[in-house]
Short mmCIF file of C-alpha atoms in Angstrom, two decimals:
data_model
loop_
_atom_site.label_atom_id
_atom_site.label_comp_id
_atom_site.label_asym_id
_atom_site.label_seq_id
_atom_site.Cartn_x
_atom_site.Cartn_y
_atom_site.Cartn_z
CA MET X 37 0.15 2.59 24.53
CA ILE X 38 2.96 1.18 22.18
CA VAL X 39 1.82 -2.26 23.05
CA ALA X 40 -1.62 -0.87 22.10
CA LEU X 41 -0.72 0.78 18.84
CA ARG X 42 1.36 -2.53 17.93
CA GLN X 43 -1.93 -4.59 17.80
CA ILE X 44 -3.84 -2.13 15.20
CA GLY X 45 -4.11 -4.46 12.50
CA TYR X 46 -1.45 -3.98 9.70
CA SER X 47 -0.85 -6.60 7.49
CA LEU X 48 2.20 -6.82 6.19
CA GLU X 49 1.41 -5.72 2.68
CA GLN X 50 -0.63 -2.62 4.41
CA ALA X 51 2.38 -1.76 6.43
CA LEU X 52 4.53 -1.87 3.28
CA SER X 53 2.33 0.14 0.97
CA ASP X 54 2.42 2.61 3.57
CA LEU X 55 6.43 3.19 3.43
CA ILE X 56 6.00 3.39 -0.43
CA ASP X 57 3.03 6.28 0.26
CA ASN X 58 6.08 8.05 2.00
CA ALA X 59 8.44 7.11 -0.75
CA LEU X 60 6.73 8.29 -3.48
CA SER X 61 5.88 11.70 -1.58
CA ALA X 62 9.59 12.31 -1.64
CA GLY X 63 9.50 11.76 -4.98
CA ALA X 64 11.05 8.28 -5.48
CA THR X 65 11.01 6.56 -8.99
CA ASN X 66 12.65 2.66 -7.48
CA VAL X 67 11.63 1.10 -3.99
CA LEU X 68 13.31 -1.81 -2.97
CA ILE X 69 11.71 -3.96 -0.22
CA ARG X 70 14.59 -6.56 1.13
CA PHE X 71 14.13 -9.53 3.63
CA LEU X 72 16.94 -10.31 5.89
CA TRP X 73 17.39 -13.84 6.88
CA THR X 74 19.59 -15.85 9.14
CA GLY X 75 19.27 -19.15 9.91
CA GLU X 76 15.78 -19.97 9.67
CA ARG X 77 14.58 -16.60 10.87
CA ILE X 78 13.74 -13.36 9.03
CA VAL X 79 15.75 -10.68 11.06
CA GLY X 80 14.89 -7.75 9.02
CA VAL X 81 13.03 -5.70 6.34
CA ALA X 82 14.84 -2.62 4.80
CA VAL X 83 12.52 -0.66 2.67
CA VAL X 84 15.00 1.81 0.17
CA ASP X 85 13.83 4.61 -2.26
CA ASP X 86 15.53 7.37 -4.25
CA GLY X 87 13.66 10.02 -3.31
CA ALA X 88 14.70 13.55 -2.35
CA GLY X 89 15.63 12.63 1.18
CA MET X 90 15.46 14.00 4.65
CA ASP X 91 17.40 16.41 6.40
CA ALA X 92 17.64 16.77 10.50
CA ALA X 93 14.90 18.79 10.99
CA GLN X 94 12.46 16.53 8.62
CA LEU X 95 13.32 13.74 10.01
CA ARG X 96 13.07 14.57 13.50
CA ASN X 97 9.78 15.40 12.61
CA ALA X 98 8.91 12.29 10.43
CA MET X 99 9.97 10.14 13.55
CA ARG X 100 7.27 11.65 15.92
CA PHE X 101 3.78 9.87 16.70
CA GLY X 102 1.59 11.91 15.26
CA SER X 103 1.32 15.62 13.25
CA ALA X 104 -1.17 18.17 12.48
CA ALA X 105 -3.03 16.46 9.02
CA ARG X 106 -1.50 17.33 6.17
CA VAL X 107 -2.49 20.34 4.40
CA ASP X 108 -1.16 19.15 1.15
CA HIS X 109 -3.71 17.34 -0.94
CA THR X 110 -1.37 15.58 -3.36
CA SER X 111 0.09 14.02 -0.53
CA LEU X 112 -0.53 10.24 0.04
CA GLY X 113 -0.35 10.42 3.85
CA LYS X 114 -2.64 12.31 5.99
CA PHE X 115 -1.55 12.15 9.89
CA GLY X 116 2.23 11.54 10.34
CA LEU X 117 1.44 8.00 12.00
CA GLY X 118 2.24 5.49 9.08
CA LEU X 119 5.78 5.30 9.14
CA LYS X 120 5.90 3.98 13.05
CA LEU X 121 2.65 2.38 13.24
CA SER X 122 3.13 0.06 10.23
CA SER X 123 6.95 -0.68 11.53
CA PHE X 124 6.20 -1.49 15.07
CA SER X 125 3.28 -3.48 13.67
CA HIS X 126 6.17 -6.14 12.29
CA ALA X 127 9.52 -4.86 14.14
CA ARG X 128 10.73 -4.15 18.17
CA THR X 129 13.17 -1.92 16.49
CA LEU X 130 12.82 1.10 13.89
CA VAL X 131 15.73 2.81 12.20
CA VAL X 132 15.51 5.24 9.22
CA ILE X 133 18.35 6.97 7.50
CA SER X 134 18.59 9.04 5.47
CA ARG X 135 20.71 11.43 2.95
CA ARG X 136 19.92 14.91 1.09
CA GLU X 137 21.92 16.75 -0.71
CA GLY X 138 24.87 14.22 0.54
CA LEU X 139 24.01 14.99 4.46
CA THR X 140 23.01 12.17 6.02
CA VAL X 141 21.00 11.57 9.23
CA GLY X 142 19.80 8.60 11.01
CA ARG X 143 17.39 8.25 14.00
CA ARG X 144 16.12 4.84 15.92
CA TRP X 145 12.90 4.06 17.78
CA THR X 146 13.22 0.75 20.22
CA LEU X 147 10.56 -0.19 22.04
CA ALA X 148 13.01 -0.24 25.58
CA GLY X 149 13.28 3.80 24.49
CA ILE X 150 9.65 4.23 24.24
CA ARG X 151 8.74 2.65 27.49
CA ARG X 152 11.83 4.74 29.01
CA HIS X 153 10.94 8.11 28.28
CA TRP X 154 10.14 7.96 24.48
CA ASP X 155 13.47 8.20 23.70
CA CYS X 156 14.39 8.54 20.21
CA ASP X 157 18.08 7.45 19.64
CA ILE X 158 19.98 10.00 17.27
CA VAL X 159 22.15 7.78 15.13
CA LYS X 160 25.95 8.46 14.76
CA GLU X 161 26.95 10.39 11.51
CA SER X 162 29.39 7.77 10.89
CA GLN X 163 27.05 4.99 11.63
CA ALA X 164 24.18 6.49 9.19
CA ALA X 165 27.25 6.65 6.31
CA ALA X 166 27.60 3.35 6.57
CA LEU X 167 24.31 2.27 6.72
CA ILE X 168 23.20 4.36 3.60
CA ASP X 169 26.43 3.63 1.79
CA ALA X 170 26.04 -0.55 1.96
CA PRO X 171 24.97 -1.96 -1.33
CA TRP X 172 21.10 -1.52 -1.91
CA SER X 173 20.97 -2.33 -5.29
CA PRO X 174 19.28 -1.39 -7.68
CA ILE X 175 18.71 2.17 -5.74
CA ASP X 176 21.53 4.47 -5.84
CA LEU X 177 21.89 6.50 -2.43
CA ARG X 178 24.80 8.76 -3.34
CA VAL X 179 23.36 11.97 -2.97
CA SER X 180 20.07 11.30 -1.67
CA GLY X 181 17.22 8.93 -0.88
CA THR X 182 16.00 6.88 2.47
CA VAL X 183 16.87 3.27 3.86
CA VAL X 184 13.71 2.36 6.29
CA LEU X 185 14.67 -0.61 8.57
CA TRP X 186 12.78 -2.68 10.36
CA ASN X 187 15.15 -5.26 13.15
CA ASP X 188 13.87 -7.32 15.99
CA ILE X 189 11.47 -9.30 13.68
CA ASP X 190 8.54 -10.70 15.81
CA LYS X 191 5.65 -10.56 13.71
CA LEU X 192 6.77 -12.15 10.92
CA PRO X 193 6.61 -16.11 12.07
CA VAL X 194 8.51 -18.63 9.69
CA SER X 195 5.76 -21.80 8.37
CA GLY X 196 6.05 -25.11 9.34
CA ARG X 197 7.30 -25.62 5.63
CA GLY X 198 10.68 -24.11 6.30
CA LEU X 199 12.03 -20.52 5.25
CA ARG X 200 12.36 -20.65 1.98
CA TYR X 201 8.87 -21.30 1.67
CA THR X 202 7.81 -18.83 3.71
CA LEU X 203 9.68 -15.70 1.94
CA ASN X 204 8.38 -17.34 -1.66
CA ALA X 205 4.64 -16.91 0.27
CA LEU X 206 5.22 -13.36 1.15
CA HIS X 207 6.62 -12.43 -2.17
CA ARG X 208 3.75 -13.47 -3.68
CA ARG X 209 1.48 -11.77 -1.61
CA LEU X 210 3.58 -8.69 -1.63
CA GLU X 211 3.26 -8.87 -5.60
CA LEU X 212 -0.53 -8.79 -6.02
CA HIS X 213 -0.94 -6.23 -3.34
CA LEU X 214 1.53 -3.51 -4.49
CA GLY X 215 0.81 -4.46 -8.43
CA LEU X 216 -2.82 -4.01 -7.41
CA HIS X 217 -2.69 -1.04 -5.28
CA PHE X 218 0.26 0.96 -7.38
CA HIS X 219 -0.47 -0.25 -10.90
CA ARG X 220 -1.06 3.45 -11.50
CA PHE X 221 2.53 4.38 -11.08
CA ILE X 222 3.71 1.24 -11.96
CA GLN X 223 1.77 1.72 -15.50
CA ARG X 224 3.12 5.61 -15.92
CA GLY X 225 6.89 4.38 -15.75
CA VAL X 226 7.07 6.33 -12.67
CA LEU X 227 7.64 4.17 -9.86
CA SER X 228 9.66 0.48 -10.08
CA ILE X 229 9.17 -1.81 -6.80
CA HIS X 230 11.44 -4.35 -6.15
CA ILE X 231 11.88 -7.25 -3.61
CA ASP X 232 14.68 -9.42 -3.15
CA GLN X 233 15.39 -11.65 -0.06
CA GLN X 234 19.48 -11.57 1.24
CA GLU X 235 21.29 -13.59 3.84
CA GLN X 236 22.68 -10.97 6.79
CA GLY X 237 26.18 -10.36 6.94
CA GLU X 238 26.39 -12.17 3.33
CA PRO X 239 27.51 -9.99 0.12
CA GLU X 240 24.71 -8.84 -1.76
CA HIS X 241 23.79 -10.70 -4.61
CA GLN X 242 21.33 -9.46 -7.92
CA ILE X 243 18.26 -11.92 -7.81
CA ARG X 244 15.29 -10.02 -7.43
CA ALA X 245 12.00 -9.55 -8.92
CA THR X 246 10.39 -5.90 -10.02
CA VAL X 247 6.73 -5.83 -8.95
CA PRO X 248 4.57 -5.98 -12.00
CA ALA X 249 1.34 -3.90 -12.24
CA LEU X 250 -2.35 -4.94 -11.82
CA ASP X 251 -4.88 -2.93 -13.39
CA PRO X 252 -8.35 -4.45 -12.27
CA PHE X 253 -9.82 -2.43 -15.47
CA GLY X 254 -6.98 -3.60 -17.57
CA TYR X 255 -9.66 -6.00 -19.92
CA GLY X 256 -8.78 -4.35 -23.13
CA VAL X 257 -12.04 -4.87 -25.42
CA ALA X 258 -15.36 -4.11 -23.82
CA PRO X 259 -17.53 -6.87 -23.57
CA LEU X 260 -21.07 -5.71 -24.10
CA GLU X 261 -22.26 -2.51 -25.87
CA GLY X 262 -22.48 0.64 -23.78
CA TYR X 263 -19.99 -0.10 -21.58
CA PRO X 264 -17.81 1.12 -19.83
CA ARG X 265 -20.17 3.83 -18.66
CA THR X 266 -20.06 7.14 -16.70
CA PHE X 267 -22.53 7.62 -13.74
CA VAL X 268 -22.43 11.11 -11.72
CA MET X 269 -23.10 10.59 -8.21
CA HIS X 270 -24.94 13.76 -6.55
CA LEU X 271 -23.70 14.37 -2.80
CA ALA X 272 -25.56 17.77 -1.40
CA GLY X 273 -22.49 19.62 0.38
CA VAL X 274 -19.72 17.89 -1.55
CA GLY X 275 -20.39 17.97 -5.01
CA GLU X 276 -20.25 15.34 -8.26
CA ILE X 277 -18.21 12.82 -8.46
CA PRO X 278 -17.97 10.61 -11.91
CA LEU X 279 -18.59 6.44 -11.43
CA ASP X 280 -17.02 4.86 -14.49
CA CYS X 281 -18.40 1.32 -14.34
CA HIS X 282 -16.85 -1.63 -16.17
CA LEU X 283 -18.18 -5.53 -17.08
CA TRP X 284 -15.09 -7.78 -17.62
CA PRO X 285 -15.39 -10.24 -20.37
CA PRO X 286 -16.21 -13.67 -19.18
CA ASN X 287 -14.34 -16.25 -18.95
CA SER X 288 -11.68 -14.41 -18.62
CA ASP X 289 -8.08 -16.03 -17.09
CA ARG X 290 -6.17 -12.60 -16.75
CA PRO X 291 -4.09 -12.12 -13.88
CA GLU X 292 -6.27 -8.36 -13.39
CA TYR X 293 -9.09 -10.56 -13.58
CA ARG X 294 -8.62 -12.83 -11.26
CA LEU X 295 -6.43 -11.12 -8.58
CA GLY X 296 -4.71 -14.20 -6.80
CA ASN X 297 -7.84 -16.58 -8.23
CA ARG X 298 -10.37 -14.11 -5.98
CA ALA X 299 -12.19 -13.06 -8.46
CA ALA X 300 -15.75 -13.07 -7.17
CA ALA X 301 -14.55 -11.35 -4.25
CA ARG X 302 -13.00 -8.70 -5.83
CA GLN X 303 -16.00 -7.47 -8.19
CA GLY X 304 -17.34 -4.33 -6.40
CA PHE X 305 -15.80 -0.48 -6.20
CA TYR X 306 -12.57 0.31 -6.90
CA PHE X 307 -11.79 3.79 -4.64
CA TYR X 308 -8.83 5.82 -5.53
CA ARG X 309 -7.13 8.99 -3.70
CA ASN X 310 -4.26 10.74 -5.38
CA ARG X 311 -4.12 7.66 -8.16
CA ARG X 312 -3.41 4.98 -5.17
CA LEU X 313 -5.99 2.19 -4.80
CA ILE X 314 -7.09 2.27 -1.14
CA GLN X 315 -10.24 -0.60 -1.53
CA ALA X 316 -9.96 -3.27 -3.97
CA GLY X 317 -13.66 -4.44 -4.50
CA GLY X 318 -16.77 -5.42 -2.56
CA TRP X 319 -19.84 -3.43 -2.29
CA ASN X 320 -19.73 -1.69 0.75
CA GLY X 321 -22.90 -3.38 2.12
CA LEU X 322 -25.14 -2.94 -0.70
CA LEU X 323 -25.32 -6.87 -0.99
CA GLN X 324 -25.49 -9.07 1.37
CA ASN X 325 -23.16 -11.42 0.20
CA ASP X 326 -20.02 -9.18 -1.38
CA ALA X 327 -19.49 -12.18 -3.48
CA GLU X 328 -22.43 -12.39 -5.31
CA PRO X 329 -21.42 -14.22 -8.39
CA HIS X 330 -23.95 -12.57 -10.94
CA ALA X 331 -22.27 -9.41 -10.37
CA SER X 332 -18.57 -10.74 -10.72
CA LEU X 333 -17.96 -9.39 -13.73
CA ALA X 334 -18.72 -6.01 -12.66
CA ARG X 335 -16.11 -3.03 -11.40
CA VAL X 336 -16.51 0.50 -10.57
CA ARG X 337 -13.52 3.06 -10.39
CA ILE X 338 -14.22 5.55 -8.38
CA ASP X 339 -11.65 8.57 -7.74
CA LEU X 340 -12.11 10.08 -4.38
CA PRO X 341 -10.98 14.07 -4.81
CA PRO X 342 -8.69 14.42 -1.99
CA SER X 343 -10.33 17.69 -0.89
CA PHE X 344 -13.20 15.66 0.11
CA ASP X 345 -11.49 13.85 2.22
CA ASP X 346 -13.24 14.38 5.83
CA ARG X 347 -16.52 13.71 3.70
CA PHE X 348 -15.64 10.43 2.98
CA SER X 349 -14.20 9.84 6.34
CA LEU X 350 -10.85 8.30 5.19
CA ASN X 351 -8.59 7.17 7.55
CA VAL X 352 -6.77 4.02 7.98
CA GLN X 353 -9.78 2.04 7.06
CA THR X 354 -12.25 3.10 4.73
CA GLY X 355 -15.28 4.55 6.46
CA LYS X 356 -18.74 2.84 5.55
CA PRO X 357 -20.49 5.30 3.08
CA SER X 358 -23.45 7.64 4.11
CA GLU X 359 -27.36 6.77 3.68
CA ARG X 360 -27.11 9.47 0.85
CA ARG X 361 -23.93 7.72 -0.86
CA ARG X 362 -25.36 4.41 -0.06
CA ARG X 363 -28.73 5.23 -2.10
CA GLU X 364 -26.38 6.44 -4.96
CA LEU X 365 -24.22 3.21 -4.94
CA ALA X 366 -27.53 0.90 -4.79
CA ARG X 367 -28.98 2.58 -7.86
CA ILE X 368 -25.67 2.33 -9.79
CA ASN X 369 -24.99 -1.44 -8.32
CA ARG X 370 -28.74 -2.68 -9.53
CA ILE X 371 -27.86 -1.39 -13.12
CA LEU X 372 -24.54 -3.08 -13.44
CA LEU X 373 -26.02 -6.43 -11.70
CA ALA X 374 -28.52 -6.33 -14.38
CA ALA X 375 -26.26 -5.44 -17.38
CA ALA X 376 -23.34 -8.53 -15.76
CA ALA X 377 -26.18 -11.18 -15.93
CA LEU X 378 -27.17 -10.27 -19.42
CA GLU X 379 -23.43 -10.77 -20.22
CA GLN X 380 -22.87 -13.72 -18.70
CA GLY X 381 -25.91 -15.10 -20.91
#
């Protein structure tokens, strides 16, 4: 089963986003992503946050594979699988050390332990304290916080161009994905995400980058009268959901529009849940070609109420819309296509 779970298909960006979700749910304001390398290999990834941390009982529950669906609608997680699945999608060993109100606890999953009898190791208090007290600048873990450490990395191969090229490429990918999907938190100043690279066993250096927010609706002045424009989608048995429809100014070279030089593919719907972006563009099957150039300026912002999760079939991958929802979205799509074509001249 663990071999099958490792093949679910988490990208590195998705996996780390799940860990940042957990940090936000714990009240963290700072998260550090650190790549650990030696020679020409990436040997570990650490995700460190300054949230409230966990006690022994909370950590034991966090390390379980699956839990009852979360009833807290403010939580970004749902089923208690993100920590484990995201970690084992890239590593053979998962270590979690957490400190809450000055008390430190730790647990470790390994593939060997899972294959044996689903054995989860308890990390000795002295070892746990040594790991959490290691330098994790700029995160302060003296009172509370959590270190998630992936060891025995086997799903982050080094490019033929070398380790430095690979690390820089990973950094660019993460900066784009995390800056986009967590832009609301970053813009409000409630979250800072830092990324650095450290050679294992060497003293900590202070060279790191902070992820900037990428607001896909951050265009400033609207280019067309009447936009942004709000439509209301009426869903039987669900309720009303506002759809904020936007048109970008033409010929924009802003990174918020280009989004990794994929502007045409980024047209479409932007779904949010609890302020986190969960779908960045795409027309959900309403156009034969999601990269339709005549709609490349059109974006729709939709905040999904967490209480409607079951209705929208939200899971690891966003579900397809129902026929009723597709008809409503198609109507909005036709209006946006006409407006975008008008704006493009």
